[in-house]
mmCIF file of C-alpha atoms and ligand atoms in Angstrom:
data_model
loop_
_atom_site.group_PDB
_atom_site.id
_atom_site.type_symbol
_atom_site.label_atom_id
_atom_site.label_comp_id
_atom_site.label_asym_id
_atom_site.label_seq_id
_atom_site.Cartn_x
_atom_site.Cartn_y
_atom_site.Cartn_z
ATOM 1 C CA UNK V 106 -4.210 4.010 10.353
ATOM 2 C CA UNK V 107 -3.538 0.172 10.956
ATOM 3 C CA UNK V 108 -0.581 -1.374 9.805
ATOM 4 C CA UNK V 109 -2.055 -3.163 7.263
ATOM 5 C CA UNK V 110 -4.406 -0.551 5.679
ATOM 6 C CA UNK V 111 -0.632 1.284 5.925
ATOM 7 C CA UNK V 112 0.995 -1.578 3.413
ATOM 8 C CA UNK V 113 -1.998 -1.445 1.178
ATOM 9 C CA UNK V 114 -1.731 2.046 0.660
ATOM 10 C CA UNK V 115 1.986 1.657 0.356
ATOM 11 C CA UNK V 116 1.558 -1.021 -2.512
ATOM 12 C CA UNK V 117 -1.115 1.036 -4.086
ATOM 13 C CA UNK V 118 0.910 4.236 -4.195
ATOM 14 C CA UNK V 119 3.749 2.536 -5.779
ATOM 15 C CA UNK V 120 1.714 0.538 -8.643
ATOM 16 C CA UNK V 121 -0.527 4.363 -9.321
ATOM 17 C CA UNK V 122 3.545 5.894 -9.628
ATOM 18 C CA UNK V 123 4.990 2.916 -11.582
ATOM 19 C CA UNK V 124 1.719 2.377 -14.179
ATOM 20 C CA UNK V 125 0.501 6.148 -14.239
ATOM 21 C CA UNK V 126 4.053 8.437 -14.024
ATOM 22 C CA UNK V 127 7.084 5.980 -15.060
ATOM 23 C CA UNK V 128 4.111 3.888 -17.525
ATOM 24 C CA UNK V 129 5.954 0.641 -16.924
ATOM 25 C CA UNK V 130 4.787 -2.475 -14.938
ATOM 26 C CA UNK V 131 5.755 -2.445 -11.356
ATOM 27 C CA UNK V 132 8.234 -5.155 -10.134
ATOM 28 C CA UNK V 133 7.076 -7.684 -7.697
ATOM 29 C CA UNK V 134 9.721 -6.820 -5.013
ATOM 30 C CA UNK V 135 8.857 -2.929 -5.502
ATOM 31 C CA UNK V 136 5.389 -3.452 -4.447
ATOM 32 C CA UNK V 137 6.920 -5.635 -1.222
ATOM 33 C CA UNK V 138 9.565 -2.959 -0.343
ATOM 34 C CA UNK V 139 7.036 -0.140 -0.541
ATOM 35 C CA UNK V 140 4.354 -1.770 1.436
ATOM 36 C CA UNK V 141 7.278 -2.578 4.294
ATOM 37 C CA UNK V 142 8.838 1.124 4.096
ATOM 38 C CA UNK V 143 5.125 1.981 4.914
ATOM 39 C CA UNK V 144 5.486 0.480 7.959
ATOM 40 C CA UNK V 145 8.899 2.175 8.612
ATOM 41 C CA UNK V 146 7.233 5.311 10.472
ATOM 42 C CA UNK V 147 5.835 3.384 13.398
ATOM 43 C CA UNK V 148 9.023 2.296 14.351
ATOM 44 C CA UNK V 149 8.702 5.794 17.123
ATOM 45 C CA UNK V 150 5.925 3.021 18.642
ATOM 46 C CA UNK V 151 7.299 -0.428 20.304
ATOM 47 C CA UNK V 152 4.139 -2.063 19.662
ATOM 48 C CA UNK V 153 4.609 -1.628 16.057
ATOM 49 C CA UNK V 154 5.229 -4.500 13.593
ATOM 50 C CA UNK V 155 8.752 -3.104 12.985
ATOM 51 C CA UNK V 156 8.751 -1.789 17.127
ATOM 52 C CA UNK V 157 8.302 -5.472 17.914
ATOM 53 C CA UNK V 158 11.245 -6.354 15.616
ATOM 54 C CA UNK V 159 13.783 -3.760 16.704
ATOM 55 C CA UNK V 160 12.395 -2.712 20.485
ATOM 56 C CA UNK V 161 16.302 -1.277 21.259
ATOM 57 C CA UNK V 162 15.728 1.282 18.507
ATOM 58 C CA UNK V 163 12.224 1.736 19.236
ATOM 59 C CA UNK V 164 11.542 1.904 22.779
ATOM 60 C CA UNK V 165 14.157 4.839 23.211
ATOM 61 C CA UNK V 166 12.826 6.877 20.334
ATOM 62 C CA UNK V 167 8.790 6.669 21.656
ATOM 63 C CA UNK V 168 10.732 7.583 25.222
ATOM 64 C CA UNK V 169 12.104 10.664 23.968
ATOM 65 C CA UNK V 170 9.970 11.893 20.830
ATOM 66 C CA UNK V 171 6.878 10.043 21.472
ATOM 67 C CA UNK V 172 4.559 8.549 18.914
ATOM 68 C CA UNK V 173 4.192 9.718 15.680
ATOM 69 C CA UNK V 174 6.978 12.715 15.769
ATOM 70 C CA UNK V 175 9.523 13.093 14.018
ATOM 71 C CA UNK V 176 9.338 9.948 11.819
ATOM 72 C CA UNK V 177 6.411 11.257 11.049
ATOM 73 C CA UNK V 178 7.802 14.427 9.423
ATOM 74 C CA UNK V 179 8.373 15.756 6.050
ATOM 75 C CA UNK V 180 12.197 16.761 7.333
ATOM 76 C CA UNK V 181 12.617 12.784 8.098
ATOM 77 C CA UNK V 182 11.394 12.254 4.152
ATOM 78 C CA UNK V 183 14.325 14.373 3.222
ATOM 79 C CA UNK V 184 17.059 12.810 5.230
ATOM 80 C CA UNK V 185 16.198 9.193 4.110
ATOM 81 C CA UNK V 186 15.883 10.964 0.354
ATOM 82 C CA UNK V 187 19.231 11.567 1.121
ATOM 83 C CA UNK V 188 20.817 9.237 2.585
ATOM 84 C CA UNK V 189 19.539 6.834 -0.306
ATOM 85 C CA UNK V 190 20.866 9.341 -2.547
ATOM 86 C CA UNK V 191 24.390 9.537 -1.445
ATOM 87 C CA UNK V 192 25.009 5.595 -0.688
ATOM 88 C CA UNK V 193 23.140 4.624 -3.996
ATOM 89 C CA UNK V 194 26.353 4.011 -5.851
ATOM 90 C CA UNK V 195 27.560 1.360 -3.769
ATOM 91 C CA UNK V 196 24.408 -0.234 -3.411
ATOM 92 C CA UNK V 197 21.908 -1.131 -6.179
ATOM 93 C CA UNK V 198 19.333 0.502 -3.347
ATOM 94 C CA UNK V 199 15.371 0.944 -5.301
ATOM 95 C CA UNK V 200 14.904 4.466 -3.737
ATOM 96 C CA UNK V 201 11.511 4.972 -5.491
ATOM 97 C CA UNK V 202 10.094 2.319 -3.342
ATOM 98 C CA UNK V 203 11.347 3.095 0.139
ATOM 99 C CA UNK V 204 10.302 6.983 -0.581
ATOM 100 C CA UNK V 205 6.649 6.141 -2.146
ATOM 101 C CA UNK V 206 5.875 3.535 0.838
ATOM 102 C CA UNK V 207 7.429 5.895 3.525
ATOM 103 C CA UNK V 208 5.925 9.175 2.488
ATOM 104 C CA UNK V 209 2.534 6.886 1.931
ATOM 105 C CA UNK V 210 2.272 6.316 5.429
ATOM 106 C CA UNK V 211 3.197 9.582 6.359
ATOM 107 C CA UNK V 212 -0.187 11.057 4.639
ATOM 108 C CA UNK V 213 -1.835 7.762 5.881
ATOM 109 C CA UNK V 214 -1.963 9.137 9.093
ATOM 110 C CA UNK V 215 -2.155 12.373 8.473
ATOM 111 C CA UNK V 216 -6.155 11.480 7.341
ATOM 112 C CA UNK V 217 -6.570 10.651 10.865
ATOM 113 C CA UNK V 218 -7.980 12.689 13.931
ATOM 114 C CA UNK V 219 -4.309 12.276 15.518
ATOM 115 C CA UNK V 220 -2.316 13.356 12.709
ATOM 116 C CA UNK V 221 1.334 14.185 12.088
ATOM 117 C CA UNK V 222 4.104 17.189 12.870
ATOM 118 C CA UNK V 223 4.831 17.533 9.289
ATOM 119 C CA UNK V 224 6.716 20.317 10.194
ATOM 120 C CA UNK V 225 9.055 18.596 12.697
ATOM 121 C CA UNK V 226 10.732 20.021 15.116
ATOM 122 C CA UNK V 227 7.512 22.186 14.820
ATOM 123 C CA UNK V 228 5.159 20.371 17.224
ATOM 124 C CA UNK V 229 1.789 21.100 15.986
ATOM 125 C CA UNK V 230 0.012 18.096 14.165
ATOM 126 C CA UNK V 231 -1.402 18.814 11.017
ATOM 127 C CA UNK V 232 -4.674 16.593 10.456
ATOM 128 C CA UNK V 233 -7.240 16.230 7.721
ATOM 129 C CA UNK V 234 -9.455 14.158 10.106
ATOM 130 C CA UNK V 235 -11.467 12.361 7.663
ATOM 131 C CA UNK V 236 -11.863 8.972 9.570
ATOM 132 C CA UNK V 237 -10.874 7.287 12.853
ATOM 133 C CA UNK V 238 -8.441 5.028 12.811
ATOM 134 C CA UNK V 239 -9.891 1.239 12.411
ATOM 135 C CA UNK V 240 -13.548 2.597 11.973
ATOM 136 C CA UNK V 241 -15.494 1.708 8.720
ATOM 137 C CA UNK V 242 -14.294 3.856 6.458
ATOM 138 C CA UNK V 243 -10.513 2.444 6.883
ATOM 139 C CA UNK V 244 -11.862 -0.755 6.026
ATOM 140 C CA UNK V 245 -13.023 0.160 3.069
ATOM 141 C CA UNK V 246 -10.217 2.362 2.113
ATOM 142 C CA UNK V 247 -7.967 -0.654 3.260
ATOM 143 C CA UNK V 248 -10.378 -2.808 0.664
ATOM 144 C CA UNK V 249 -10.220 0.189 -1.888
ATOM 145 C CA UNK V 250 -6.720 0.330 -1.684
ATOM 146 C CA UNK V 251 -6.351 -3.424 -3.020
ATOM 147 C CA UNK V 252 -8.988 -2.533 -5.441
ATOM 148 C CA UNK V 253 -7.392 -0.124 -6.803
ATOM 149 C CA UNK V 254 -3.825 -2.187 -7.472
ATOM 150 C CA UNK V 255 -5.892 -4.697 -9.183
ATOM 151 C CA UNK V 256 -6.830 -1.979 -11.306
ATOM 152 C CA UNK V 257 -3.987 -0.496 -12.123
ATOM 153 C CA UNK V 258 -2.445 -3.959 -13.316
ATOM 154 C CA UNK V 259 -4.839 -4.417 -15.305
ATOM 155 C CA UNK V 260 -4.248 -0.868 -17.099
ATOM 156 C CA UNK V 261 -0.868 -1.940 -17.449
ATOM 157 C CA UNK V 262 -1.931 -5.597 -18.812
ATOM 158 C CA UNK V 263 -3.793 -3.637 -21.258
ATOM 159 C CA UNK V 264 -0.834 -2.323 -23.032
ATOM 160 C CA UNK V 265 1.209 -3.575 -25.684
ATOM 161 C CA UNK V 266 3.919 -5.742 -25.495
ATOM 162 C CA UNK V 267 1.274 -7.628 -23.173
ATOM 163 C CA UNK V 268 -0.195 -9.524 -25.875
ATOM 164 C CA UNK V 269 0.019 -12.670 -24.598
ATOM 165 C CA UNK V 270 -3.069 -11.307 -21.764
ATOM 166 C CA UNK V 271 -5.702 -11.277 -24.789
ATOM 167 C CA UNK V 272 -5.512 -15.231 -24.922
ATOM 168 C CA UNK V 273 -5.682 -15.276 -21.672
ATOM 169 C CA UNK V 274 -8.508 -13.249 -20.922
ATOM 170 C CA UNK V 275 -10.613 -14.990 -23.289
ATOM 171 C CA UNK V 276 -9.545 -18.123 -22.172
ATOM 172 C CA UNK V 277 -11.114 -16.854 -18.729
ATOM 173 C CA UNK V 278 -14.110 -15.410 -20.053
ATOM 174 C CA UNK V 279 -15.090 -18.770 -21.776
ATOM 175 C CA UNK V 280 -14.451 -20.644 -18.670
ATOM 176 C CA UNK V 281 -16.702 -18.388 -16.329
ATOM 177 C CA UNK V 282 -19.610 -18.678 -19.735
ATOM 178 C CA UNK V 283 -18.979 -22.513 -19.232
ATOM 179 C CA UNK V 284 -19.572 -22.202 -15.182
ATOM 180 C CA UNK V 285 -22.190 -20.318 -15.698
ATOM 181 C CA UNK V 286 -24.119 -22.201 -18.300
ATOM 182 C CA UNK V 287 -22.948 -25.578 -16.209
ATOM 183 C CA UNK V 288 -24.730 -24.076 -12.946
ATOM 184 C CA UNK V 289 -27.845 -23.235 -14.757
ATOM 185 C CA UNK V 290 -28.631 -26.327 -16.072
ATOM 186 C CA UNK V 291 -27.669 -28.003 -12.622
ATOM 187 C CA UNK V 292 -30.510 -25.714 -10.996
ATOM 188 C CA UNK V 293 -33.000 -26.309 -13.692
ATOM 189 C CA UNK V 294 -32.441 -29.962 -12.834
ATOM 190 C CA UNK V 295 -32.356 -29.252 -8.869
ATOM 191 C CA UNK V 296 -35.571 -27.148 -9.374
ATOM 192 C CA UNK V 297 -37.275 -29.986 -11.530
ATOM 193 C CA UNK V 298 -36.140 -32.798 -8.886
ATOM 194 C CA UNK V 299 -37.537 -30.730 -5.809
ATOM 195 C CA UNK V 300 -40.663 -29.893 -7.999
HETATM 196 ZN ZN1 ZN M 216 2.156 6.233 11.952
#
């Protein structure tokens, strides 16, 4: 998967956990950290967006695991479960996001032909090859994916203690009514002119 179908996923897992599971709005810099922590993965490949940023960490891990290994693993999803777990008390650290947007990209690519060890420091790659990388169907997923945010805000609008979006919807509903009637009559008058 490309990085950025990668952070769309990311944001959309993390809105889907926050609205569906915890049924509470998600935070602005949630959906930001779990959209970056599903770019974390990558960091096994310099050319990476985080690769790029950190090439002393990342060139020496794609020289001795290669691309997608052991970041790539269910085993690495533990550790970083747990090392978020034992230094949360002197930090204010939002684990929920880093997990969600790490794991996100973890199943990301494991839709593609290449797939992941999951089972690190087993080698074999576990793949549900449903689409190639960059190929139509990730840009609609990658589309999708925002769709599907926008959705899930709006569920959460929906509830109460958002009352103040019912104003505000029908302010926006008479406005489009207004464009719409507006553009109509401008045609009609376009049409007459030309006729
Ligand atoms: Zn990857």
């Amino acid at each position: 998967m490309m990085a950025r179908t990668h952070i769309a996923f990311a944001a959309l897992m993390m809105v889907a956990c926050s609205v569906g599971i915890l049924q509470r709005m998600p935070q602005v810099h949630e959906v930001a950290l779990a959209g970056a922590a599903g770019l974390l993965p990558d960091l096994d490949h310099p050319k990476s967006t985080f690769g790029r940023i950190v090439p002393y960490i990342s060139i020496p891990i794609a020289k001795v695991f290669g691309h997608r290994g052991f970041t790539h693993s269910l085993l690495m999803v533990a550790v970083i479960i747990w090392l978020l777990l034992t230094h949360r008390e002197q930090q204010n650290i939002p684990i929920l996001p880093l997990v969600i947007g790490y794991f996100s990209h973890i199943i990301g690519d494991l839709l593609t032909p290449s797939g992941v060890p999951l089972l690190w420091p087993i080698r074999q790659k576990f793949s549900l090859n449903l689409f190639k990388a960059d190929g139509w169907v990730e840009q609609l997923i990658y589309r999708g994916c925002w769709i599907g945010v926008g959705y899930f805000l709006w569920v959460a609008l929906q509830r109460p203690g958002h009352a103040w979006i019912q104003p505000a919807q029908m302010a926006l509903q008479r406005w489009c009514w207004l464009a719409l009637e507006h553009s109509a009559v401008m045609i009609v008058q376009w049409v007459r002119i030309m006729a």
